[in-house]
Structures are given as structure tokens and as C-alpha cells.
PDB file of C-alpha atoms in Angstrom:
ATOM      1  CA  MET A   1       0.148   0.071   0.357  1.00 36.00           C
ATOM      2  CA  LEU A   2       1.023   3.576  -0.628  1.00 38.00           C
ATOM      3  CA  SER A   3       1.925   6.001   2.050  1.00 40.00           C
ATOM      4  CA  LEU A   4       1.969   9.850   1.449  1.00 42.00           C
ATOM      5  CA  ILE A   5       3.937  12.401   2.807  1.00 44.00           C
ATOM      6  CA  PHE A   6       2.879  15.538   3.372  1.00 42.00           C
ATOM      7  CA  ARG A   7       5.275  18.596   4.658  1.00 37.00           C
ATOM      8  CA  ALA A   8       2.390  21.354   4.926  1.00 33.00           C
ATOM      9  CA  LEU A   9      -1.474  20.592   4.985  1.00 35.00           C
ATOM     10  CA  LEU A  10      -4.079  21.041   1.930  1.00 38.00           C
ATOM     11  CA  LEU A  11      -7.026  21.039   3.742  1.00 38.00           C
ATOM     12  CA  VAL A  12      -8.521  19.860   6.949  1.00 39.00           C
ATOM     13  CA  LEU A  13     -10.899  17.690   7.942  1.00 40.00           C
ATOM     14  CA  PRO A  14     -10.914  16.559  11.378  1.00 43.00           C
ATOM     15  CA  LEU A  15     -11.449  13.210  12.382  1.00 42.00           C
ATOM     16  CA  SER A  16     -14.104  13.872  14.996  1.00 44.00           C
ATOM     17  CA  SER A  17     -16.977  15.288  12.255  1.00 41.00           C
ATOM     18  CA  LEU A  18     -16.961  11.888  10.229  1.00 43.00           C
ATOM     19  CA  ALA A  19     -20.614  11.948  12.717  1.00 45.00           C
ATOM     20  CA  SER A  20     -21.514  14.869  12.151  1.00 44.00           C
ATOM     21  CA  PRO A  21     -23.699  16.392   9.212  1.00 45.00           C
ATOM     22  CA  LEU A  22     -21.665  17.356   6.690  1.00 45.00           C
ATOM     23  CA  THR A  23     -22.715  21.122   6.709  1.00 47.00           C
ATOM     24  CA  GLU A  24     -21.004  21.334  10.267  1.00 52.00           C
ATOM     25  CA  ARG A  25     -17.417  20.991   9.239  1.00 58.00           C
ATOM     26  CA  ALA A  26     -14.773  23.493  10.260  1.00 70.00           C
ATOM     27  CA  CYS A  27     -11.669  23.492   7.991  1.00 77.00           C
ATOM     28  CA  SER A  28      -8.503  24.976   7.184  1.00 80.00           C
ATOM     29  CA  THR A  29      -6.327  25.831   3.852  1.00 82.00           C
ATOM     30  CA  ARG A  30      -2.747  25.844   3.244  1.00 76.00           C
ATOM     31  CA  SER A  31      -0.642  26.422   0.724  1.00 77.00           C
ATOM     32  CA  GLY A  32       3.207  25.814  -0.480  1.00 76.00           C
ATOM     33  CA  VAL A  33       2.789  22.128  -0.020  1.00 74.00           C
ATOM     34  CA  THR A  34       5.021  19.364  -1.038  1.00 77.00           C
ATOM     35  CA  HIS A  35       4.078  15.603  -1.786  1.00 77.00           C
ATOM     36  CA  THR A  36       6.884  13.051  -1.642  1.00 80.00           C
ATOM     37  CA  PHE A  37       5.515   9.686  -2.174  1.00 81.00           C
ATOM     38  CA  TYR A  38       6.883   6.426  -0.580  1.00 78.00           C
ATOM     39  CA  GLY A  39       5.781   2.663  -0.520  1.00 75.00           C
ATOM     40  CA  PHE A  40       6.013   0.092   1.489  1.00 72.00           C
ATOM     41  CA  PRO A  41       9.867  -1.178   0.699  1.00 72.00           C
ATOM     42  CA  ASP A  42      10.872   2.804   1.938  1.00 72.00           C
ATOM     43  CA  ASN A  43       9.208   2.310   5.190  1.00 74.00           C
ATOM     44  CA  ASP A  44      12.041   1.414   7.867  1.00 70.00           C
ATOM     45  CA  PRO A  45      11.972  -1.160   8.164  1.00 73.00           C
ATOM     46  CA  PRO A  46       9.945  -2.263   5.107  1.00 77.00           C
ATOM     47  CA  GLY A  47       6.742  -3.114   4.992  1.00 83.00           C
ATOM     48  CA  PRO A  48       3.052  -1.552   5.270  1.00 87.00           C
ATOM     49  CA  ALA A  49       3.671  -1.041   8.995  1.00 91.00           C
ATOM     50  CA  THR A  50       2.294   2.344  10.300  1.00 92.00           C
ATOM     51  CA  ALA A  51       3.402   3.934  14.079  1.00 90.00           C
ATOM     52  CA  TYR A  52      -0.539   4.829  14.915  1.00 92.00           C
ATOM     53  CA  ASN A  53      -3.482   2.583  14.624  1.00 93.00           C
ATOM     54  CA  CYS A  54      -5.941   4.474  12.920  1.00 93.00           C
ATOM     55  CA  GLY A  55      -9.969   3.454  12.123  1.00 87.00           C
ATOM     56  CA  GLY A  56      -8.818  -0.428  12.873  1.00 89.00           C
ATOM     57  CA  ARG A  57      -6.367  -0.751  10.327  1.00 90.00           C
ATOM     58  CA  ASN A  58      -4.305  -2.625  13.047  1.00 92.00           C
ATOM     59  CA  ASN A  59      -1.240  -0.961  12.253  1.00 92.00           C
ATOM     60  CA  VAL A  60      -0.992  -1.225   8.618  1.00 92.00           C
ATOM     61  CA  ALA A  61      -1.246   1.165   5.284  1.00 91.00           C
ATOM     62  CA  GLY A  62      -3.861   1.622   3.149  1.00 92.00           C
ATOM     63  CA  GLY A  63      -7.186   3.137   2.078  1.00 94.00           C
ATOM     64  CA  VAL A  64      -8.637   3.761  -1.284  1.00 96.00           C
ATOM     65  CA  GLY A  65      -9.052   7.870  -1.114  1.00 97.00           C
ATOM     66  CA  THR A  66     -12.427   8.138   0.045  1.00 97.00           C
ATOM     67  CA  TYR A  67     -13.592  10.585   3.438  1.00 95.00           C
ATOM     68  CA  THR A  68     -14.596   6.366   5.456  1.00 95.00           C
ATOM     69  CA  ASN A  69     -11.550   4.859   4.011  1.00 96.00           C
ATOM     70  CA  PRO A  70      -8.675   7.228   3.176  1.00 97.00           C
ATOM     71  CA  LEU A  71      -5.505   6.562   1.857  1.00 95.00           C
ATOM     72  CA  THR A  72      -2.727   6.845   4.749  1.00 93.00           C
ATOM     73  CA  PHE A  73      -0.107   9.407   5.059  1.00 92.00           C
ATOM     74  CA  ALA A  74       3.381   9.981   7.000  1.00 89.00           C
ATOM     75  CA  SER A  75       4.806  12.806   7.919  1.00 88.00           C
ATOM     76  CA  ALA A  76       6.226  15.040  10.622  1.00 85.00           C
ATOM     77  CA  PRO A  77       4.432  14.283  14.823  1.00 86.00           C
ATOM     78  CA  GLY A  78       3.158  17.119  15.739  1.00 85.00           C
ATOM     79  CA  GLU A  79       2.733  18.165  12.596  1.00 86.00           C
ATOM     80  CA  PHE A  80      -1.091  16.759  12.014  1.00 89.00           C
ATOM     81  CA  THR A  81      -2.835  15.159  15.247  1.00 92.00           C
ATOM     82  CA  THR A  82      -2.435  11.154  15.043  1.00 94.00           C
ATOM     83  CA  CYS A  83      -4.881   9.442  12.235  1.00 95.00           C
ATOM     84  CA  GLU A  84      -6.319  13.261  11.384  1.00 94.00           C
ATOM     85  CA  VAL A  85      -8.134  13.105   7.977  1.00 95.00           C
ATOM     86  CA  ILE A  86      -7.421  16.037   5.522  1.00 94.00           C
ATOM     87  CA  TYR A  87      -8.379  16.321   2.234  1.00 93.00           C
ATOM     88  CA  VAL A  88      -6.165  15.828  -0.905  1.00 92.00           C
ATOM     89  CA  PRO A  89      -7.092  17.935  -3.869  1.00 91.00           C
ATOM     90  CA  TYR A  90      -3.740  17.083  -5.938  1.00 88.00           C
ATOM     91  CA  LEU A  91      -5.468  13.484  -5.782  1.00 93.00           C
ATOM     92  CA  LYS A  92      -8.850  14.135  -5.392  1.00 96.00           C
ATOM     93  CA  LYS A  93      -8.408  12.012  -2.016  1.00 96.00           C
ATOM     94  CA  TYR A  94      -8.671  11.863   1.598  1.00 96.00           C
ATOM     95  CA  ALA A  95      -5.751  10.769   3.484  1.00 95.00           C
ATOM     96  CA  ARG A  96      -5.296   9.476   7.228  1.00 95.00           C
ATOM     97  CA  PHE A  97      -1.874  10.477   9.290  1.00 94.00           C
ATOM     98  CA  GLU A  98      -1.061   7.016  10.483  1.00 94.00           C
ATOM     99  CA  ASP A  99       2.454   6.837  10.294  1.00 91.00           C
ATOM    100  CA  TYR A 100       5.921   9.046  10.596  1.00 84.00           C
ATOM    101  CA  CYS A 101       8.684  10.637   8.423  1.00 83.00           C
ATOM    102  CA  ALA A 102      11.830  11.106   9.535  1.00 79.00           C
ATOM    103  CA  GLN A 103      12.410  13.274   6.971  1.00 79.00           C
ATOM    104  CA  CYS A 104       9.968  15.222   7.495  1.00 80.00           C
ATOM    105  CA  THR A 105      10.528  16.009  11.041  1.00 80.00           C
ATOM    106  CA  THR A 106      14.052  16.991   9.876  1.00 82.00           C
ATOM    107  CA  ASP A 107      12.313  19.232   7.430  1.00 80.00           C
ATOM    108  CA  TRP A 108       9.907  20.927   9.820  1.00 76.00           C
ATOM    109  CA  GLN A 109      11.909  21.459  12.623  1.00 80.00           C
ATOM    110  CA  SER A 110      14.546  23.573  10.135  1.00 82.00           C
ATOM    111  CA  GLY A 111      11.534  25.334   8.842  1.00 77.00           C
ATOM    112  CA  LYS A 112      11.122  23.267   5.143  1.00 71.00           C
TER     113      LYS A 112
END
């Protein structure tokens, strides 16, 4: 499965809004975003394991990109809330923060 690496947030949709009516969602938008795509061979150790267990996936990357079954993405810890769901206009899919990225952490701490 594909883990997506994001260095900045595009559009945040809180996971708690899954149970809320669509009209009640709060969101924000960010620009200047960098996407880097990695697959499970790039994971450390290689494989589909994720750092956080979100949505009952048992720490395994996955998803199809819908709001109820978002893709897995990785980023710097603290940049997103664990299990936070975002919409990625570039992909026209939803993604959930389920893994961390060492390079993202370095970049985020240095202001990149």
C-alpha cells in the first residue's frame, strides 16, 4: 500500500466530523505544500506497518481515498493530529495521518 508523505497541510477535516453532519465541518486551507510518494519498500523497516493504529487497520497502511476509507500518509509528529483526515485536491482523495517520516521531521523542525 502507498504511504503519502506531506510536509504541509492542504485541507484539514477533523476525524471527529465522521459522525457529524456534512454541514458542520470546520476546515482550513494551506498552500506551499510538497508531496513525496513512498511505498512500503521505503518504510523503515520495509513493509506496510504504520506508527499509529487508526480506523481499525491494526497498524497497516491502506485505504482507497474516500472519506470513510482514506489513504495512509506520513508526516512529522506534531504537524498533524494522530489519525487526522485531510483532503488532497491534487489526488482528489482523502488521506489520514497514520505514520511518521524521519525526513519530514527534520524538514519541519528546520522550517522547510
